[in-house]
mmCIF file of C-alpha atoms in Angstrom:
data_model
loop_
_atom_site.group_PDB
_atom_site.id
_atom_site.type_symbol
_atom_site.label_atom_id
_atom_site.label_comp_id
_atom_site.label_asym_id
_atom_site.label_seq_id
_atom_site.Cartn_x
_atom_site.Cartn_y
_atom_site.Cartn_z
ATOM 1 C CA MET A 133 0.021 0.015 0.009
ATOM 2 C CA LYS A 134 1.449 3.368 -0.861
ATOM 3 C CA LYS A 135 2.345 5.625 1.954
ATOM 4 C CA THR A 136 -0.111 8.447 0.920
ATOM 5 C CA LEU A 137 -3.054 5.881 0.766
ATOM 6 C CA ARG A 138 -1.976 4.323 4.130
ATOM 7 C CA TRP A 139 -2.095 7.845 5.817
ATOM 8 C CA ALA A 140 -5.298 8.677 4.041
ATOM 9 C CA LEU A 141 -7.001 5.461 5.231
ATOM 10 C CA LEU A 142 -5.833 6.264 8.882
ATOM 11 C CA ALA A 143 -7.227 9.832 8.624
ATOM 12 C CA VAL A 144 -10.676 8.393 7.518
ATOM 13 C CA PHE A 145 -10.495 5.764 10.374
ATOM 14 C CA LEU A 146 -9.908 8.252 13.031
ATOM 15 C CA MET A 147 -12.488 10.677 11.692
ATOM 16 C CA GLY A 148 -15.117 7.861 12.064
ATOM 17 C CA GLY A 149 -15.585 6.569 8.471
ATOM 18 C CA ILE A 150 -14.305 3.133 8.876
ATOM 19 C CA SER A 151 -13.151 0.721 11.489
ATOM 20 C CA LEU A 152 -10.233 -1.607 11.602
ATOM 21 C CA TYR A 153 -12.390 -4.225 13.107
ATOM 22 C CA GLY A 154 -14.871 -4.510 10.323
ATOM 23 C CA GLN A 155 -17.548 -2.190 11.606
ATOM 24 C CA SER A 156 -18.363 1.284 10.746
ATOM 25 C CA ALA A 157 -17.491 3.929 13.302
ATOM 26 C CA HIS A 158 -20.828 4.651 14.001
ATOM 27 C CA GLU A 159 -21.595 1.083 14.921
ATOM 28 C CA GLY A 160 -18.421 -0.460 16.340
ATOM 29 C CA GLY A 161 -17.160 2.991 17.721
ATOM 30 C CA LYS A 162 -20.011 3.985 19.885
ATOM 31 C CA CYS A 163 -17.771 4.040 22.838
ATOM 32 C CA CYS A 164 -15.678 6.711 21.135
ATOM 33 C CA LYS A 165 -18.490 9.074 21.407
ATOM 34 C CA GLU A 166 -19.212 8.139 25.012
ATOM 35 C CA LYS A 167 -15.553 8.643 25.898
ATOM 36 C CA CYS A 168 -15.677 12.346 24.559
ATOM 37 C CA GLU A 169 -18.923 13.026 26.582
ATOM 38 C CA GLN A 170 -17.803 11.048 29.540
ATOM 39 C CA SER A 171 -14.124 12.063 29.794
ATOM 40 C CA LYS A 172 -12.869 12.531 33.227
ATOM 41 C CA VAL A 173 -9.464 13.359 34.909
ATOM 42 C CA LEU A 174 -7.158 10.541 35.234
ATOM 43 C CA ASN A 175 -6.390 9.737 38.773
ATOM 44 C CA CYS A 176 -3.375 7.360 38.602
ATOM 45 C CA VAL A 177 -1.139 6.039 41.333
ATOM 46 C CA ALA A 178 2.292 5.583 41.406
ATOM 47 C CA PRO A 179 3.827 1.835 41.727
ATOM 48 C CA LYS A 180 6.140 1.391 44.664
ATOM 49 C CA PHE A 181 9.553 2.851 44.270
ATOM 50 C CA LEU A 182 12.519 0.474 43.877
ATOM 51 C CA LYS A 183 15.297 -0.455 46.383
ATOM 52 C CA LYS A 184 18.549 -2.211 45.854
ATOM 53 C CA GLY A 185 17.837 -5.981 45.426
ATOM 54 C CA ASP A 186 14.603 -5.545 43.587
ATOM 55 C CA LYS A 187 13.918 -7.402 40.404
ATOM 56 C CA ILE A 188 13.621 -5.758 36.983
ATOM 57 C CA ALA A 189 12.196 -7.574 34.091
ATOM 58 C CA LEU A 190 13.589 -7.002 30.510
ATOM 59 C CA ILE A 191 11.072 -7.645 27.794
ATOM 60 C CA SER A 192 10.721 -6.831 24.098
ATOM 61 C CA PRO A 193 7.110 -5.846 23.112
ATOM 62 C CA ALA A 194 7.773 -4.421 19.797
ATOM 63 C CA TYR A 195 10.898 -4.739 17.627
ATOM 64 C CA PHE A 196 13.844 -6.926 18.111
ATOM 65 C CA THR A 197 17.210 -5.656 19.668
ATOM 66 C CA PRO A 198 20.252 -7.721 19.668
ATOM 67 C CA MET A 199 20.750 -9.845 22.718
ATOM 68 C CA GLU A 200 24.103 -8.110 23.285
ATOM 69 C CA ASN A 201 22.183 -4.989 24.280
ATOM 70 C CA VAL A 202 20.045 -7.083 26.595
ATOM 71 C CA THR A 203 23.112 -8.737 28.219
ATOM 72 C CA LYS A 204 24.839 -5.244 28.630
ATOM 73 C CA THR A 205 21.703 -3.695 30.151
ATOM 74 C CA ALA A 206 21.348 -6.538 32.559
ATOM 75 C CA ALA A 207 25.060 -5.943 33.596
ATOM 76 C CA VAL A 208 24.324 -2.264 34.137
ATOM 77 C CA LEU A 209 21.281 -3.112 36.294
ATOM 78 C CA ARG A 210 23.326 -5.342 38.554
ATOM 79 C CA GLU A 211 25.833 -2.534 38.832
ATOM 80 C CA TRP A 212 22.947 -0.298 40.055
ATOM 81 C CA GLY A 213 22.097 -2.984 42.794
ATOM 82 C CA PHE A 214 18.941 -4.502 40.999
ATOM 83 C CA VAL A 215 18.419 -8.159 39.897
ATOM 84 C CA PRO A 216 17.541 -8.341 36.225
ATOM 85 C CA VAL A 217 15.336 -10.929 34.811
ATOM 86 C CA VAL A 218 15.005 -11.694 30.984
ATOM 87 C CA GLY A 219 11.716 -12.611 29.424
ATOM 88 C CA PRO A 220 11.641 -16.192 28.219
ATOM 89 C CA ASN A 221 11.187 -15.097 24.480
ATOM 90 C CA VAL A 222 13.512 -12.332 24.428
ATOM 91 C CA GLY A 223 15.936 -12.895 21.458
ATOM 92 C CA LYS A 224 13.423 -14.275 19.005
ATOM 93 C CA VAL A 225 12.689 -12.781 15.706
ATOM 94 C CA GLU A 226 9.568 -12.799 13.590
ATOM 95 C CA ALA A 227 8.934 -11.233 10.228
ATOM 96 C CA LEU A 228 12.557 -9.852 10.039
ATOM 97 C CA LYS A 229 11.933 -7.186 12.758
ATOM 98 C CA TYR A 230 9.382 -8.102 15.386
ATOM 99 C CA ALA A 231 10.649 -9.563 18.743
ATOM 100 C CA GLY A 232 8.897 -12.733 18.244
ATOM 101 C CA THR A 233 5.195 -13.510 17.405
ATOM 102 C CA LEU A 234 2.520 -11.432 18.902
ATOM 103 C CA GLU A 235 1.793 -14.478 21.176
ATOM 104 C CA GLU A 236 5.405 -14.565 22.273
ATOM 105 C CA ARG A 237 5.617 -10.907 22.864
ATOM 106 C CA LEU A 238 2.299 -10.780 24.780
ATOM 107 C CA ALA A 239 3.391 -13.866 26.949
ATOM 108 C CA ASP A 240 6.457 -12.209 28.036
ATOM 109 C CA LEU A 241 4.503 -9.030 29.125
ATOM 110 C CA ARG A 242 2.055 -11.048 31.084
ATOM 111 C CA TRP A 243 4.960 -13.122 32.415
ATOM 112 C CA ALA A 244 6.503 -9.895 33.855
ATOM 113 C CA LEU A 245 3.259 -8.452 34.930
ATOM 114 C CA LYS A 246 2.106 -11.527 36.771
ATOM 115 C CA GLN A 247 5.351 -11.849 39.047
ATOM 116 C CA PRO A 248 4.713 -9.979 42.193
ATOM 117 C CA ASP A 249 8.591 -9.821 42.978
ATOM 118 C CA VAL A 250 9.099 -7.849 39.690
ATOM 119 C CA LYS A 251 8.977 -4.231 40.440
ATOM 120 C CA ALA A 252 9.581 -2.615 37.209
ATOM 121 C CA ILE A 253 9.657 -3.672 33.468
ATOM 122 C CA ILE A 254 12.164 -1.937 31.078
ATOM 123 C CA CYS A 255 11.430 -2.560 27.397
ATOM 124 C CA ASN A 256 14.440 -3.214 25.234
ATOM 125 C CA ARG A 257 13.471 -1.415 22.269
ATOM 126 C CA GLY A 258 10.507 0.447 20.674
ATOM 127 C CA GLY A 259 10.116 0.386 16.902
ATOM 128 C CA TYR A 260 6.613 -1.024 16.111
ATOM 129 C CA GLY A 261 4.359 -3.709 17.257
ATOM 130 C CA ALA A 262 2.860 -2.636 20.758
ATOM 131 C CA ILE A 263 -0.255 -1.616 19.036
ATOM 132 C CA HIS A 264 -1.107 -5.311 18.499
ATOM 133 C CA MET A 265 -1.515 -5.656 22.233
ATOM 134 C CA VAL A 266 -4.239 -3.040 22.616
ATOM 135 C CA ASP A 267 -7.227 -5.449 22.513
ATOM 136 C CA GLN A 268 -5.485 -8.276 23.793
ATOM 137 C CA LEU A 269 -4.833 -7.075 27.352
ATOM 138 C CA ALA A 270 -7.529 -6.308 30.014
ATOM 139 C CA LEU A 271 -6.475 -3.158 32.115
ATOM 140 C CA LYS A 272 -6.879 -5.236 35.233
ATOM 141 C CA GLU A 273 -3.788 -7.321 34.142
ATOM 142 C CA LEU A 274 -1.669 -4.218 34.722
ATOM 143 C CA THR A 275 -3.068 -3.321 38.049
ATOM 144 C CA ASP A 276 -3.120 -6.711 39.813
ATOM 145 C CA ASN A 277 0.707 -6.380 40.663
ATOM 146 C CA PRO A 278 1.552 -2.637 40.027
ATOM 147 C CA LYS A 279 4.915 -2.145 38.776
ATOM 148 C CA TRP A 280 6.637 0.559 36.610
ATOM 149 C CA MET A 281 6.555 0.414 32.968
ATOM 150 C CA VAL A 282 9.626 2.056 31.266
ATOM 151 C CA GLY A 283 10.211 2.937 27.571
ATOM 152 C CA TYR A 284 9.449 5.392 24.898
ATOM 153 C CA SER A 285 8.734 5.585 21.160
ATOM 154 C CA ASP A 286 6.423 2.608 20.371
ATOM 155 C CA ILE A 287 6.194 1.884 24.055
ATOM 156 C CA THR A 288 3.831 5.124 24.030
ATOM 157 C CA THR A 289 0.920 2.595 23.426
ATOM 158 C CA LEU A 290 1.741 0.738 26.749
ATOM 159 C CA HIS A 291 2.010 4.090 28.580
ATOM 160 C CA GLY A 292 -1.559 4.811 27.298
ATOM 161 C CA LEU A 293 -2.735 1.424 28.573
ATOM 162 C CA TYR A 294 -1.136 2.292 32.059
ATOM 163 C CA SER A 295 -2.580 5.643 32.278
ATOM 164 C CA CYS A 296 -6.040 4.311 31.306
ATOM 165 C CA ALA A 297 -5.610 1.572 33.874
ATOM 166 C CA GLY A 298 -4.862 4.125 36.570
ATOM 167 C CA LEU A 299 -1.023 3.613 36.995
ATOM 168 C CA MET A 300 1.735 5.943 36.393
ATOM 169 C CA SER A 301 4.685 4.929 34.245
ATOM 170 C CA ILE A 302 7.926 6.106 33.058
ATOM 171 C CA HIS A 303 8.762 7.664 29.472
ATOM 172 C CA GLY A 304 12.496 7.013 29.454
ATOM 173 C CA THR A 305 15.442 5.186 28.185
ATOM 174 C CA MET A 306 15.494 1.483 27.067
ATOM 175 C CA SER A 307 18.225 -1.277 26.632
ATOM 176 C CA SER A 308 18.901 0.095 22.996
ATOM 177 C CA HIS A 309 20.304 3.106 24.797
ATOM 178 C CA ILE A 310 21.342 1.858 28.222
ATOM 179 C CA ALA A 311 23.752 -0.720 26.874
ATOM 180 C CA PRO A 312 25.854 1.547 24.535
ATOM 181 C CA ALA A 313 25.862 4.386 27.046
ATOM 182 C CA GLN A 314 26.800 1.776 29.781
ATOM 183 C CA GLY A 315 24.187 3.429 32.040
ATOM 184 C CA LYS A 316 26.401 6.220 32.790
ATOM 185 C CA ASP A 317 24.936 9.218 30.840
ATOM 186 C CA THR A 318 22.512 11.636 32.368
ATOM 187 C CA SER A 319 19.599 10.016 30.798
ATOM 188 C CA CYS A 320 20.386 6.720 32.381
ATOM 189 C CA THR A 321 21.378 8.048 35.868
ATOM 190 C CA LEU A 322 18.254 10.295 36.152
ATOM 191 C CA PHE A 323 16.054 7.336 35.266
ATOM 192 C CA ARG A 324 17.848 5.100 37.890
ATOM 193 C CA ASP A 325 17.268 7.766 40.502
ATOM 194 C CA LEU A 326 13.638 8.243 39.541
ATOM 195 C CA LEU A 327 13.240 4.543 39.856
ATOM 196 C CA MET A 328 14.361 4.664 43.487
ATOM 197 C CA GLY A 329 12.116 7.710 44.240
ATOM 198 C CA ASN A 330 14.079 10.744 43.397
ATOM 199 C CA ILE A 331 11.660 13.093 41.538
ATOM 200 C CA PRO A 332 13.121 15.523 39.121
ATOM 201 C CA ARG A 333 12.042 19.094 38.898
ATOM 202 C CA TYR A 334 13.084 20.335 35.397
ATOM 203 C CA VAL A 335 14.287 23.726 34.748
ATOM 204 C CA LEU A 336 14.498 24.765 31.014
ATOM 205 C CA PRO A 337 15.972 27.577 29.169
ATOM 206 C CA PRO A 338 13.889 30.123 26.958
ATOM 207 C CA HIS A 339 12.718 28.790 23.566
ATOM 208 C CA PRO A 340 11.616 30.959 20.743
ATOM 209 C CA GLN A 341 8.365 29.048 20.068
ATOM 210 C CA ASN A 342 7.159 29.013 23.822
ATOM 211 C CA ILE A 343 3.780 30.393 24.837
ATOM 212 C CA PRO A 344 4.029 31.762 28.299
ATOM 213 C CA GLY A 345 1.479 30.496 30.918
ATOM 214 C CA LYS A 346 1.199 28.167 33.959
ATOM 215 C CA ALA A 347 -0.891 24.994 33.950
ATOM 216 C CA LYS A 348 -1.593 21.949 36.002
ATOM 217 C CA GLY A 349 -2.740 18.475 34.522
ATOM 218 C CA VAL A 350 -1.865 14.879 34.002
ATOM 219 C CA LEU A 351 1.008 14.180 31.845
ATOM 220 C CA VAL A 352 0.070 11.982 28.754
ATOM 221 C CA GLY A 353 1.288 11.527 25.243
ATOM 222 C CA GLY A 354 4.504 10.284 23.792
ATOM 223 C CA ASN A 355 5.356 9.574 20.175
ATOM 224 C CA ILE A 356 2.557 11.122 17.968
ATOM 225 C CA CYS A 357 2.784 8.400 15.143
ATOM 226 C CA THR A 358 2.117 5.991 17.958
ATOM 227 C CA PHE A 359 -0.625 7.424 19.872
ATOM 228 C CA ALA A 360 -2.574 9.034 17.156
ATOM 229 C CA PRO A 361 -3.574 5.792 15.753
ATOM 230 C CA ILE A 362 -5.086 4.359 18.987
ATOM 231 C CA LEU A 363 -7.376 7.320 19.550
ATOM 232 C CA GLY A 364 -10.698 5.922 20.955
ATOM 233 C CA SER A 365 -9.226 2.726 22.089
ATOM 234 C CA GLN A 366 -8.898 1.526 25.525
ATOM 235 C CA ALA A 367 -5.241 2.766 25.340
ATOM 236 C CA ASP A 368 -6.315 6.349 24.637
ATOM 237 C CA ALA A 369 -5.061 8.454 27.563
ATOM 238 C CA THR A 370 -5.762 11.649 25.624
ATOM 239 C CA ALA A 371 -9.507 11.098 26.029
ATOM 240 C CA ALA A 372 -9.217 12.348 29.572
ATOM 241 C CA LYS A 373 -9.699 15.884 30.406
ATOM 242 C CA ASP A 374 -7.353 18.306 32.154
ATOM 243 C CA ILE A 375 -4.199 16.657 30.516
ATOM 244 C CA ILE A 376 -0.779 18.286 29.747
ATOM 245 C CA LEU A 377 -0.010 16.629 26.270
ATOM 246 C CA PHE A 378 3.827 15.609 25.533
ATOM 247 C CA VAL A 379 4.639 15.186 21.864
ATOM 248 C CA GLU A 380 7.676 13.833 20.324
ATOM 249 C CA GLU A 381 8.760 12.400 16.833
ATOM 250 C CA VAL A 382 11.524 11.088 14.889
ATOM 251 C CA GLU A 383 12.359 11.005 11.031
ATOM 252 C CA GLU A 384 8.846 12.069 10.036
ATOM 253 C CA SER A 385 8.101 14.936 7.316
ATOM 254 C CA LEU A 386 6.515 17.939 8.908
ATOM 255 C CA HIS A 387 3.462 17.469 6.557
ATOM 256 C CA ASN A 388 2.858 14.080 8.145
ATOM 257 C CA ILE A 389 3.293 15.514 11.554
ATOM 258 C CA ASP A 390 0.782 18.334 10.584
ATOM 259 C CA ARG A 391 -1.718 15.608 9.692
ATOM 260 C CA LEU A 392 -1.304 13.697 12.756
ATOM 261 C CA PHE A 393 -1.763 16.983 14.840
ATOM 262 C CA ASN A 394 -4.798 17.874 13.046
ATOM 263 C CA MET A 395 -6.096 14.341 13.606
ATOM 264 C CA LEU A 396 -5.739 15.213 17.493
ATOM 265 C CA MET A 397 -7.669 18.651 17.248
ATOM 266 C CA LEU A 398 -10.486 17.040 15.169
ATOM 267 C CA ASN A 399 -10.968 14.594 17.771
ATOM 268 C CA GLY A 400 -10.994 17.079 20.660
ATOM 269 C CA VAL A 401 -7.612 16.199 22.228
ATOM 270 C CA LEU A 402 -6.459 19.925 22.275
ATOM 271 C CA SER A 403 -9.738 20.983 23.766
ATOM 272 C CA ARG A 404 -8.937 18.725 26.807
ATOM 273 C CA CYS A 405 -5.487 20.101 27.331
ATOM 274 C CA ARG A 406 -4.389 22.561 29.964
ATOM 275 C CA GLY A 407 -0.941 22.646 28.320
ATOM 276 C CA VAL A 408 1.230 21.189 25.735
ATOM 277 C CA VAL A 409 4.934 20.101 26.114
ATOM 278 C CA PHE A 410 6.979 19.454 22.769
ATOM 279 C CA GLY A 411 10.031 17.259 23.265
ATOM 280 C CA GLU A 412 12.402 16.282 20.336
ATOM 281 C CA PHE A 413 11.589 16.184 16.657
ATOM 282 C CA THR A 414 14.789 14.248 15.769
ATOM 283 C CA GLY A 415 15.494 14.058 12.004
ATOM 284 C CA CYS A 416 12.111 15.440 11.014
ATOM 285 C CA LYS A 417 12.220 16.837 7.407
ATOM 286 C CA ASP A 418 11.106 20.533 6.906
ATOM 287 C CA ASP A 419 9.308 19.924 3.731
ATOM 288 C CA LEU A 420 6.977 22.816 4.282
ATOM 289 C CA GLY A 421 9.376 25.565 4.955
ATOM 290 C CA TYR A 422 8.252 26.391 8.723
ATOM 291 C CA GLY A 423 11.843 25.918 9.799
ATOM 292 C CA SER A 424 10.932 23.542 12.695
ATOM 293 C CA ALA A 425 7.972 21.316 13.823
ATOM 294 C CA GLU A 426 7.637 23.561 16.741
ATOM 295 C CA ALA A 427 7.067 26.654 14.636
ATOM 296 C CA MET A 428 4.457 24.898 12.512
ATOM 297 C CA LEU A 429 2.600 23.533 15.350
ATOM 298 C CA ARG A 430 2.732 26.706 17.600
ATOM 299 C CA LYS A 431 0.247 28.165 15.362
ATOM 300 C CA TYR A 432 -2.435 25.617 16.251
ATOM 301 C CA VAL A 433 -1.705 25.477 19.976
ATOM 302 C CA GLU A 434 -1.992 29.278 20.387
ATOM 303 C CA LYS A 435 -5.657 29.144 19.290
ATOM 304 C CA TYR A 436 -6.345 27.259 22.651
ATOM 305 C CA ASN A 437 -5.135 29.983 24.997
ATOM 306 C CA ILE A 438 -2.916 27.418 26.665
ATOM 307 C CA PRO A 439 0.920 27.395 27.630
ATOM 308 C CA LEU A 440 3.348 25.696 25.388
ATOM 309 C CA LEU A 441 6.684 24.405 26.547
ATOM 310 C CA CYS A 442 9.060 23.791 23.638
ATOM 311 C CA GLY A 443 12.429 21.993 23.799
ATOM 312 C CA PHE A 444 11.944 19.517 26.385
ATOM 313 C CA PRO A 445 14.933 17.062 25.833
ATOM 314 C CA ALA A 446 13.078 13.669 25.700
ATOM 315 C CA GLY A 447 12.504 11.543 22.689
ATOM 316 C CA HIS A 448 14.792 9.981 20.154
ATOM 317 C CA ASP A 449 17.768 12.272 20.336
ATOM 318 C CA ASP A 450 20.979 11.582 22.528
ATOM 319 C CA VAL A 451 19.520 13.237 25.732
ATOM 320 C CA ASN A 452 16.193 11.551 26.734
ATOM 321 C CA LEU A 453 15.354 12.714 30.201
ATOM 322 C CA PRO A 454 12.820 10.695 32.095
ATOM 323 C CA LEU A 455 9.039 11.837 32.391
ATOM 324 C CA VAL A 456 6.347 10.293 34.682
ATOM 325 C CA PHE A 457 3.279 9.711 32.685
ATOM 326 C CA GLY A 458 -0.017 9.610 34.431
ATOM 327 C CA ALA A 459 1.285 12.025 36.889
ATOM 328 C CA PRO A 460 0.063 15.294 37.968
ATOM 329 C CA VAL A 461 2.472 17.972 36.616
ATOM 330 C CA THR A 462 2.793 21.749 36.593
ATOM 331 C CA ILE A 463 4.351 23.512 33.627
ATOM 332 C CA ASP A 464 5.410 27.305 34.150
ATOM 333 C CA VAL A 465 6.394 28.878 30.916
ATOM 334 C CA ARG A 466 7.910 32.373 31.085
ATOM 335 C CA THR A 467 10.068 34.565 28.807
ATOM 336 C CA ASP A 468 13.066 33.785 30.844
ATOM 337 C CA GLY A 469 12.583 29.862 30.748
ATOM 338 C CA ALA A 470 10.194 27.144 31.998
ATOM 339 C CA THR A 471 9.904 24.505 34.754
ATOM 340 C CA LEU A 472 8.245 21.247 34.668
ATOM 341 C CA SER A 473 7.445 19.428 38.133
ATOM 342 C CA PHE A 474 5.609 16.466 39.280
ATOM 343 C CA ASP A 475 3.304 16.338 42.164
ATOM 344 C CA VAL A 476 4.601 12.761 43.041
ATOM 345 C CA GLU A 477 5.705 11.755 46.533
ATOM 346 C CA GLY A 478 9.278 11.456 46.781
ATOM 347 C CA GLU A 479 12.647 13.407 47.099
ATOM 348 C CA GLN A 480 12.372 16.346 44.686
ATOM 349 C CA ARG A 481 15.605 17.325 42.938
ATOM 350 C CA GLU A 482 16.130 20.263 40.609
ATOM 351 C CA ILE A 483 17.689 19.471 37.044
ATOM 352 C CA LYS A 484 18.784 22.089 34.775
ATOM 353 C CA THR A 485 18.206 20.422 31.340
ATOM 354 C CA GLU A 486 20.723 22.602 29.539
ATOM 355 C CA ASN A 487 23.613 20.783 31.654
ATOM 356 C CA CYS A 488 22.197 17.330 30.852
ATOM 357 C CA LYS A 489 24.300 15.427 28.574
#
């Protein structure tokens, strides 16, 4: 299927014309309308923070990553004082890129979720494939033994499930980065500290596309190519009201990012936002002449009279600072800079993002 046709079909689906499940959106998608009418504020709880000696599961819910990365990440976790356990199906490959069949990937996720002594789950890599799990998991499976879910990119889908189930999760680094960094860069060490209850309060420099203002809400979102297709599903955390929306992307053209952002607006997502945070738009081709994704999208955000915080170092670039999804967050955007802080119980620590490498 040509790329333009694929995008067009996705747009029609999200606008209510067809359903991927063989029903019209007006028949099978009745719950989508009810979600808009019954949207409520997310009230997520934080799983217990970790202590040395706790077990952390390493699984691959999407694309395959070399076992060398998994082995090196396990070694880093041991250095940090944790006990790594590797999913039984990690290392398998299906259809050239998936980390095993859907059944195998799902089995490893359920294996990690069911173990009460596993206190966190780190995904080895994103890529693509987590969307296959959206209608396979019951939200109760996530809450029976609450534990931290960690990852970004395609793992955005699992964060959505977590938020909708009422659990906080960590948008942060994975084995594909921890291994080559040997767990020593700021993205890794801040993630390690967050797992143990040290809550970052981020201080950011000014950005030319910022829109000043102060807002409080629940942080949701992630990779826009990943969470736009799950609008209306049980993993759609953007269906809640009073949210702070985080958006990042990698290697997409600006016109595709524009299309996806318009999908969000047409589905009422921006109307439910108290504020917006833009992360990294890594390697995104400026095919429309705006100069940047932030400059292009700012003109949409400003119509909603909400603050916009640009340049948060999270996403697919070298620096990927951890964020707590599902957590109450306050953004304070000023002409001289901005802050992002979490209302999560723990030891608060100020982090100046411009010093992070």
